[in-house]
XYZ file of C-alpha atoms in Angstrom:
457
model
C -46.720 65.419 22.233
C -44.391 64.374 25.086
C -44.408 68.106 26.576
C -48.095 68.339 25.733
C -48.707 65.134 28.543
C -45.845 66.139 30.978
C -47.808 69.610 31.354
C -51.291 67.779 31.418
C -50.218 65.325 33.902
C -48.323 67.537 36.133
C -51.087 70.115 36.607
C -53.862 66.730 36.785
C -51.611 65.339 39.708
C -51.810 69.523 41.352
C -54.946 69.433 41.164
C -55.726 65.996 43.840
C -52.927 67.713 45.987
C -54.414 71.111 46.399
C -58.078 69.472 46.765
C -56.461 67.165 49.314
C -54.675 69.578 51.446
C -57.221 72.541 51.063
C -59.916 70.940 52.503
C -57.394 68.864 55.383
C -56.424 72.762 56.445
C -60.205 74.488 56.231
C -61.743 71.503 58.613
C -59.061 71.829 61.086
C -59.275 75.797 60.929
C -62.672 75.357 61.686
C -62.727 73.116 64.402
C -59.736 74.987 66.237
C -60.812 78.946 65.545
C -57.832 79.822 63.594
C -58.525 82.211 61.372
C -55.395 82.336 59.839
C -55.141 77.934 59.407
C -58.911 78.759 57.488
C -57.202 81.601 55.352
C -54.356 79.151 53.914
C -57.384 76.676 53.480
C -58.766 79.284 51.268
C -55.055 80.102 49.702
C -55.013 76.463 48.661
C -58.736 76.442 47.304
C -57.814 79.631 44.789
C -54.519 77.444 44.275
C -57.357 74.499 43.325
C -59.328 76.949 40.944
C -55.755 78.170 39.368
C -54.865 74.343 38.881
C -58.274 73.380 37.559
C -57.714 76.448 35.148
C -54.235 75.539 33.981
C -55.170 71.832 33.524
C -57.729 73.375 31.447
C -55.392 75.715 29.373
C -52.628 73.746 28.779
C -54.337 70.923 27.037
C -55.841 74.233 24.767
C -52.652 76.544 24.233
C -50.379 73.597 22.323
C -52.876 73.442 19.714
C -51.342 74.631 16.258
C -52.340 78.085 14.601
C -55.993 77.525 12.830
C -57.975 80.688 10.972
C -59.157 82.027 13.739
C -55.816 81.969 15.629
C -52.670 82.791 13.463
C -50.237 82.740 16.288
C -51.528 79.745 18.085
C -53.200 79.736 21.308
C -50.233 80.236 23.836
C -51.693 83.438 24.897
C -54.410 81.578 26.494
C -51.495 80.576 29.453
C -51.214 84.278 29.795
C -55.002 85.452 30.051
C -55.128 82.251 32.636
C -52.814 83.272 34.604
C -54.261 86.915 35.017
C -57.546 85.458 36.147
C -55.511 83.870 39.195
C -53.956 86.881 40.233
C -57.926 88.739 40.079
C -58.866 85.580 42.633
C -55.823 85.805 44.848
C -55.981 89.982 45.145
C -59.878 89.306 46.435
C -58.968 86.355 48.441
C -56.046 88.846 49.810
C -58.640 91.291 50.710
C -61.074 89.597 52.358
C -58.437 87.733 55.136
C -57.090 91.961 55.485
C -60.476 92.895 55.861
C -61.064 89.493 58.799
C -57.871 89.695 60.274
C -58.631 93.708 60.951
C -61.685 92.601 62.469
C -60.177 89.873 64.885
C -57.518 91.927 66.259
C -60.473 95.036 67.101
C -62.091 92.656 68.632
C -59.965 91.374 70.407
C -61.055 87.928 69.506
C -60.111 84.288 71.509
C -57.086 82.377 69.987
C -57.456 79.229 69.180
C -57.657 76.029 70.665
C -53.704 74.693 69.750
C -52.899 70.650 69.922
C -50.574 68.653 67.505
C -53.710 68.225 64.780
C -52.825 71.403 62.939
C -48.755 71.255 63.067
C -49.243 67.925 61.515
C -50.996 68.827 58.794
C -49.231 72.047 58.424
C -46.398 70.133 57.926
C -47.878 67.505 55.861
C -48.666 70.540 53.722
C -45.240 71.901 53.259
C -43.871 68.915 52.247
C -46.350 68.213 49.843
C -46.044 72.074 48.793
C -42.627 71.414 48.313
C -42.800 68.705 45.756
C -45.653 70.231 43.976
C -43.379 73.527 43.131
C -40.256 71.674 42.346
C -42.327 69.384 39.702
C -44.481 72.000 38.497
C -41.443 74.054 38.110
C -39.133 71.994 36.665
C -42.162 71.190 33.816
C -42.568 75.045 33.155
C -38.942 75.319 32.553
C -39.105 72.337 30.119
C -42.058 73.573 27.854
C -41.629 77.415 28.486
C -45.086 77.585 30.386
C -46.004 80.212 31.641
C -49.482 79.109 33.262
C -47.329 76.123 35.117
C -44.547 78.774 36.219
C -47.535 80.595 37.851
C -48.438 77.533 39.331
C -44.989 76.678 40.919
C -44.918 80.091 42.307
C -48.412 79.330 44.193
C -46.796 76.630 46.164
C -43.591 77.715 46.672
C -45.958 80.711 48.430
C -48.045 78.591 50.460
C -44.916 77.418 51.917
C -44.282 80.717 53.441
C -47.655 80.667 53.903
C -47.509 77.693 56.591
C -44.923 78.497 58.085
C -46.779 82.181 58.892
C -49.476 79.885 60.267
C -47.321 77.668 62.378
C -45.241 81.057 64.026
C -48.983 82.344 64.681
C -49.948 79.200 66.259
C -47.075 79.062 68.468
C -47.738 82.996 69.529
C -51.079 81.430 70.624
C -49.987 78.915 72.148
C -47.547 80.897 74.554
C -50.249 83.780 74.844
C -50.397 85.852 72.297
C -53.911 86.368 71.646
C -53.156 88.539 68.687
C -50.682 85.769 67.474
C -53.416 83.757 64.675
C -54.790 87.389 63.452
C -51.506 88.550 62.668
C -50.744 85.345 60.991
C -53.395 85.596 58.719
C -52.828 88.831 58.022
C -49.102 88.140 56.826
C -50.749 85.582 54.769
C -52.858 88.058 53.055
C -49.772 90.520 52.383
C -47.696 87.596 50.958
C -50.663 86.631 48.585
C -50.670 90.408 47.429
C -46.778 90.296 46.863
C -47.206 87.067 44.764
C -50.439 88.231 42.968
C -47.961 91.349 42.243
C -45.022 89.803 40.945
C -48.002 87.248 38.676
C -49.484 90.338 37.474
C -46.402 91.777 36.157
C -44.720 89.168 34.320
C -48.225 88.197 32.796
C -49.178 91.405 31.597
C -45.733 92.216 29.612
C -45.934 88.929 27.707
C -50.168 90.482 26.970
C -48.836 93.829 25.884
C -45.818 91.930 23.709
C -42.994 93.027 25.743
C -39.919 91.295 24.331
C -38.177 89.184 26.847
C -34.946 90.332 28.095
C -32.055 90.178 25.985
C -33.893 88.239 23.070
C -33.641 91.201 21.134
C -29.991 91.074 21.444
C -29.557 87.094 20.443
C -31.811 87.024 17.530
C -30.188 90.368 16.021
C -26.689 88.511 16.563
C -27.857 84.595 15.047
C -29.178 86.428 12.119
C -26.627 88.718 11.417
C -24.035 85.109 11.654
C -25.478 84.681 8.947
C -23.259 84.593 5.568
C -24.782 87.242 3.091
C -26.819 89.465 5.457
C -25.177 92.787 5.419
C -27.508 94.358 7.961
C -30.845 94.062 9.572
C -33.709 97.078 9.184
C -35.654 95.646 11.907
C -36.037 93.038 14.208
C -39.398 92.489 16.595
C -39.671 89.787 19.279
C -42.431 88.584 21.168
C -43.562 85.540 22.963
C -46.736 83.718 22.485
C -46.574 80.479 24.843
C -43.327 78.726 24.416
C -42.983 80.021 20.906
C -40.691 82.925 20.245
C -42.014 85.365 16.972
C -39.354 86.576 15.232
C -40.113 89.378 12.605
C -37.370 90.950 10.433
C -36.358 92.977 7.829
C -32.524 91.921 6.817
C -30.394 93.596 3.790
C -29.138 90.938 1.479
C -26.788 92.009 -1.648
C -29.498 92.704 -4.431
C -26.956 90.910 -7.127
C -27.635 87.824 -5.422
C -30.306 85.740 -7.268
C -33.488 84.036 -5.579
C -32.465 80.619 -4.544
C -29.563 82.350 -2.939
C -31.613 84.509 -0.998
C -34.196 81.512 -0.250
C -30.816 79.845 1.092
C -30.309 83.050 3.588
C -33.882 82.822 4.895
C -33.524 78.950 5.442
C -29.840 79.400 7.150
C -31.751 82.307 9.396
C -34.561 80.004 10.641
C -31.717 77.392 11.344
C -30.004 80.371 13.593
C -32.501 81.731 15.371
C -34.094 77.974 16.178
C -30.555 77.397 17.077
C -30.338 80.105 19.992
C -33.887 80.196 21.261
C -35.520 76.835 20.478
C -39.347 76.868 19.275
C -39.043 80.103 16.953
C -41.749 81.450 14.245
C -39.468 83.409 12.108
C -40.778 86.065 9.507
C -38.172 86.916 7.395
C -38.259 89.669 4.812
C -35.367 90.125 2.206
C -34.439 93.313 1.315
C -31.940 93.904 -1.859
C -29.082 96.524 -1.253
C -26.441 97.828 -2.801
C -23.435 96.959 -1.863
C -20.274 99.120 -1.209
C -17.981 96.892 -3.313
C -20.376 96.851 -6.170
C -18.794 97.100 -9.852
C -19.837 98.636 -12.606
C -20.544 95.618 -14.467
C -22.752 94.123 -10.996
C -24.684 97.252 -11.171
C -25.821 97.339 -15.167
C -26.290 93.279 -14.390
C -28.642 93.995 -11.871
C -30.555 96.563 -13.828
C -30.805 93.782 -16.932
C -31.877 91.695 -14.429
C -35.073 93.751 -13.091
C -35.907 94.009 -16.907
C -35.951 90.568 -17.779
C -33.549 91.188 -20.138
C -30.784 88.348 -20.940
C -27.130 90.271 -21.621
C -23.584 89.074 -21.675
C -20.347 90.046 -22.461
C -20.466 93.232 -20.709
C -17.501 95.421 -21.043
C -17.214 98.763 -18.963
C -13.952 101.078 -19.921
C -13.063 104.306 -18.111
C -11.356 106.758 -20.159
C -10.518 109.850 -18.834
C -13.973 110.380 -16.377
C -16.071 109.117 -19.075
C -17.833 105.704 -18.737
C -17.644 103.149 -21.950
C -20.450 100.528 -21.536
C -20.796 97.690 -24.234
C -23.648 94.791 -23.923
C -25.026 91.845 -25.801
C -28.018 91.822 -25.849
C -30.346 88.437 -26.389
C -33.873 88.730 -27.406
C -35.925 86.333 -29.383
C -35.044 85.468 -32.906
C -38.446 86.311 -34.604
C -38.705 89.325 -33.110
C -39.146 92.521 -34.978
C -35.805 95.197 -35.631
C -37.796 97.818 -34.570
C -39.291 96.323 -31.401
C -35.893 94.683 -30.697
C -34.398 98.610 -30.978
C -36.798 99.735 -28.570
C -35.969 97.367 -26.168
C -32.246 98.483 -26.364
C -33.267 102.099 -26.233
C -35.218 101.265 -22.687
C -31.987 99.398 -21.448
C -29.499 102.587 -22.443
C -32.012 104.977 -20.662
C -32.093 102.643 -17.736
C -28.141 102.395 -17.698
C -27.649 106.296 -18.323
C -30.413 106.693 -15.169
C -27.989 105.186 -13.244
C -24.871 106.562 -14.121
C -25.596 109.568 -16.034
C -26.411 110.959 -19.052
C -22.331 111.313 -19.943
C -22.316 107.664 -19.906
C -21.629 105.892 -23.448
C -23.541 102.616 -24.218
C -23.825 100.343 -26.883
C -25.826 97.378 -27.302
C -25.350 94.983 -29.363
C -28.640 92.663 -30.421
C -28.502 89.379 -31.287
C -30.804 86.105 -31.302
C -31.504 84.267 -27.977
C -29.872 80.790 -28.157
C -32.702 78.282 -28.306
C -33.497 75.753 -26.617
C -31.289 72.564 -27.656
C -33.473 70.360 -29.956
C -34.131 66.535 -29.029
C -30.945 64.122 -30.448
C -29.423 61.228 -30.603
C -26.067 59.857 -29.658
C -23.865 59.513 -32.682
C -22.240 56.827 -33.788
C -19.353 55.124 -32.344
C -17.790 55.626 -35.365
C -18.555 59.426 -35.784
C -17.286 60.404 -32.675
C -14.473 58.983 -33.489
C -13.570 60.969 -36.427
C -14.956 63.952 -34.239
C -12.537 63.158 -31.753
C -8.963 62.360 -34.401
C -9.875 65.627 -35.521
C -10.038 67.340 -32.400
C -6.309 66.016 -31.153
C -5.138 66.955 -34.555
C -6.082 70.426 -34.216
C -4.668 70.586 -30.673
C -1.671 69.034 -32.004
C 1.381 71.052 -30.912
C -0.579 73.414 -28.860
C -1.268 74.679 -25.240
C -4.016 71.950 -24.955
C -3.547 68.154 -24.423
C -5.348 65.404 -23.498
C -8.486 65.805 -25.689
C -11.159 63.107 -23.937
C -14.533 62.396 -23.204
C -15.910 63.661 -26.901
C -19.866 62.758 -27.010
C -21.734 64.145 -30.299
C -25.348 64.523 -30.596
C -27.200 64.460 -33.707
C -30.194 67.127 -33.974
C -32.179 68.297 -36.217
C -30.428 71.836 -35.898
C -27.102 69.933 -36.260
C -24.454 68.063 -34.419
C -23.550 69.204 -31.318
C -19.918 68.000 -29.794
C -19.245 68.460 -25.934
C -15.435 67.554 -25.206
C -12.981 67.582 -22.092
C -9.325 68.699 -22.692
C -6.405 69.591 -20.588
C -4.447 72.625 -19.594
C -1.026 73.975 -17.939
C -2.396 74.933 -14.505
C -0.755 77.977 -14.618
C -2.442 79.035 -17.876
C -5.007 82.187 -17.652
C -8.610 81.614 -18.658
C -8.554 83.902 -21.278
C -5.624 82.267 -22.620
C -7.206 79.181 -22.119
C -10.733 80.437 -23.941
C -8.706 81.699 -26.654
C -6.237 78.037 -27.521
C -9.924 76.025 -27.271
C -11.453 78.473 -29.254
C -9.414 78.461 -31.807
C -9.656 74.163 -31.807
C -13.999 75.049 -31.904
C -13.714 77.218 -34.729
C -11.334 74.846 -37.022
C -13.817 71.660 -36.344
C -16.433 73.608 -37.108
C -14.732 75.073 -40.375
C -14.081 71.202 -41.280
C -17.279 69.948 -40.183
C -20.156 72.612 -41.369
C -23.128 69.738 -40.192
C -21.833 70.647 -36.195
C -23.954 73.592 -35.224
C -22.482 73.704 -31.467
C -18.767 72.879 -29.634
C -18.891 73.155 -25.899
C -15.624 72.336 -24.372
C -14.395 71.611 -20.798
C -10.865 72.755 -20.190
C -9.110 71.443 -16.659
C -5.341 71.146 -15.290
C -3.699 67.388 -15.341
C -4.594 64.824 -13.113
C -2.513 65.387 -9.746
């Protein structure tokens, strides 16, 4: 909103200064004879129409995308700005085409007193402050119809000061001195409707600005977990840079990871360049450090299919692949066995035919039933019995023992401590062994989930 009134207001406050100062300049060309005092007049009056136009545009192009208009409207700035340079290639023309005809001619100069050096200088001073403000608003909400508009006045500065030499060449004789004048007015116009022209039309045609490529390839690719980018497109629209890529991302990584590179992206790119759109588009690759075991996880993954313990031996060239598999309990043998059979063909696909799998089905674990904490005094006994059978061992410290009654049976979550130095497996093995003894003593717990950690520093 605040850049939305600075551009409003700046190009409102252009457009009293070029009405102003046009019309000071055409009466005083007219009452002298100078054609080229009357051709700045008419500079400023196109510089009138282009601020009318971009007070016009600018209150338009911030409005947000609609249906009509996915990318917004900051294109409008652009198609603006071409108009001007139409106006000021005509206005160019027609002071050629005058000036031409004056110096034929052989036409009078002008009658010179202080009237037009006063305003002329009134003008450049005014010029002055108009380009500076209009410029340094352009540069603060990336506008291109307002950068056009600073380069109009920073023009008509040269401008004047063509008018004032002319005047002066007059003044000491020259007869040709106001022609000429005017016509390096026209030529200056045609430079500045050039240089217009070309930066307007490669932001219509999409051109990518300079080195943006470059910076948004390098933010995303900062990135943690994009391996490469496919493709990366740039373009402006307004003062919002579009961003469209295609980046590689590690297909074992699972959605909310790759939701967390997209977000970290948009962070990056809004980072280097400010107001960004950014498209993103995950692609899942293969990695170069990819295991065995990553790759048969990632084809269980694309099946929906729920495995564990998956073991992968290499003897001798030849590939040993066992799986769990987990499907639901009420299903079929026979539909279960075909599911299997599409996993093993999926798995041999990838590695080969040579490759040796077995899959072993079992129930999915269900969903924990609704309980109830236990008593104080059951978890108790829970808990004697679970130091007992630690007793002597590896693990220590058996605390924070909560059991749940369900109607599947109790279920006992405990913490319990460990030599730091200890393995996991050895540690799996010393709690599993304490799991399967309370479970052999107490036959109503259906589930033991432990939490094994070193000592407290």
């Amino acid at each position: 909103m605040t850049s939305q009134h600075n551009k409003t207001s700046v190009a409102a406050i252009s457009i009293f200064a070029s009405g102003g100062m046009a019309a000071a300049k055409f009466a005083v060309g007219i009452a002298i004879g100078s054609l080229a005092l009357i051709s700045e007049a008419l500079h400023s009056s196109v510089d009138l129409i282009a601020t009318i136009i971009t007070w016009a545009v600018v209150r338009v192009s911030d409005k947000p995308a609609d249906e009509e208009h996915h990318y917004g409207h900051g294109k409008l700035e652009s198609v603006s700005a071409l108009g001007v340079t139409a106006l000021l290639y005509v206005l160019a023309g027609g002071i050629l085409v005058e000036a031409y005809s004056r110096l034929r001619e052989g036409t009078p100069p002008p009658t010179i007193s202080a009237v037009p050096f006063v305003v002329l200088v009134i003008d450049i001073l005014v010029n002055l402050w108009r380009a500076r403000a209009l410029h340094r608003a352009a540069r603060e909400t990336s506008s291109q119809a307002l950068a056009a508009d600073a380069l109009h006045f920073a023009s008509d500065v040269l401008g004047s000061f063509a008018v004032i030499i002319g005047l002066i060449l007059a003044a000491l004789g020259f007869w040709w001195g106001d022609a000429a004048a005017a016509a390096a007015v026209a030529v200056m116009i045609a430079l500045l409707g050039l240089r217009m022209a070309g930066s307007t039309v490669q932001t219509l045609v999409d051109r990518a600005p300079e080195g943006a490529h470059e910076k948004a390839t390098a933010a995303i690719r900062s990135v943690a977990g994009v391996i490469d980018i496919e493709r990366l497109r740039v373009r402006m629209v307004g003062a919002t840079t579009f961003i469209d890529t295609i980046a590689k991302v590690p297909r074992t990584y699972p959605i909310d990871r790759v939701e967390e590179i997209k977000r970290k992206a948009h962070a990056a790119v809004d980072k280097a360049f400010g107001d960004t759109d950014l498209s993103f588009t995950a692609v899942p690759v293969a990695r170069d450090n990819e295991t065995v075991r990553d790759r048969i996880m990632v084809i269980a993954h694309n099946s929906g299919l729920a495995v564990h313990h998956v073991t992968v031996h290499d003897l001798g060239g030849k590939l040993i692949v066992s799986i769990d598999l987990e499907v639901d309990a009420g299903m079929r043998l026979d539909a279960a066995h075909d599911v299997a059979n599409t996993l093993e063909r999926k798995i041999k696909e990838e590695f080969g035919e040579d490759v040796e799998v077995d899959v072993h089905i079992e129930p999915l674990e269900p969903e924990l039933p609704f309980g109830v904490d236990a008593t104080p005094e059951r978890v108790r006994t829970i808990a004697d019995a679970l130091t007992e059978y630690a007793a002597g061992g590896e693990i220590h410290d058996i605390h924070n023992v909560r059991v749940r009654n369900t109607d599947a049976g109790e279920i006992v979550n405990f913490h319990c401590r460990a030599t730091p130095s200890m393995s996991v497996i050895k540690v799996h093995e010393h709690v599993d062994a304490i799991e399967r003894a309370l479970r052999r003593a107490f036959p109503s717990v259906k589930r033991v989930i432990s939490h094994a950690e070193p000592p407290r520093a």
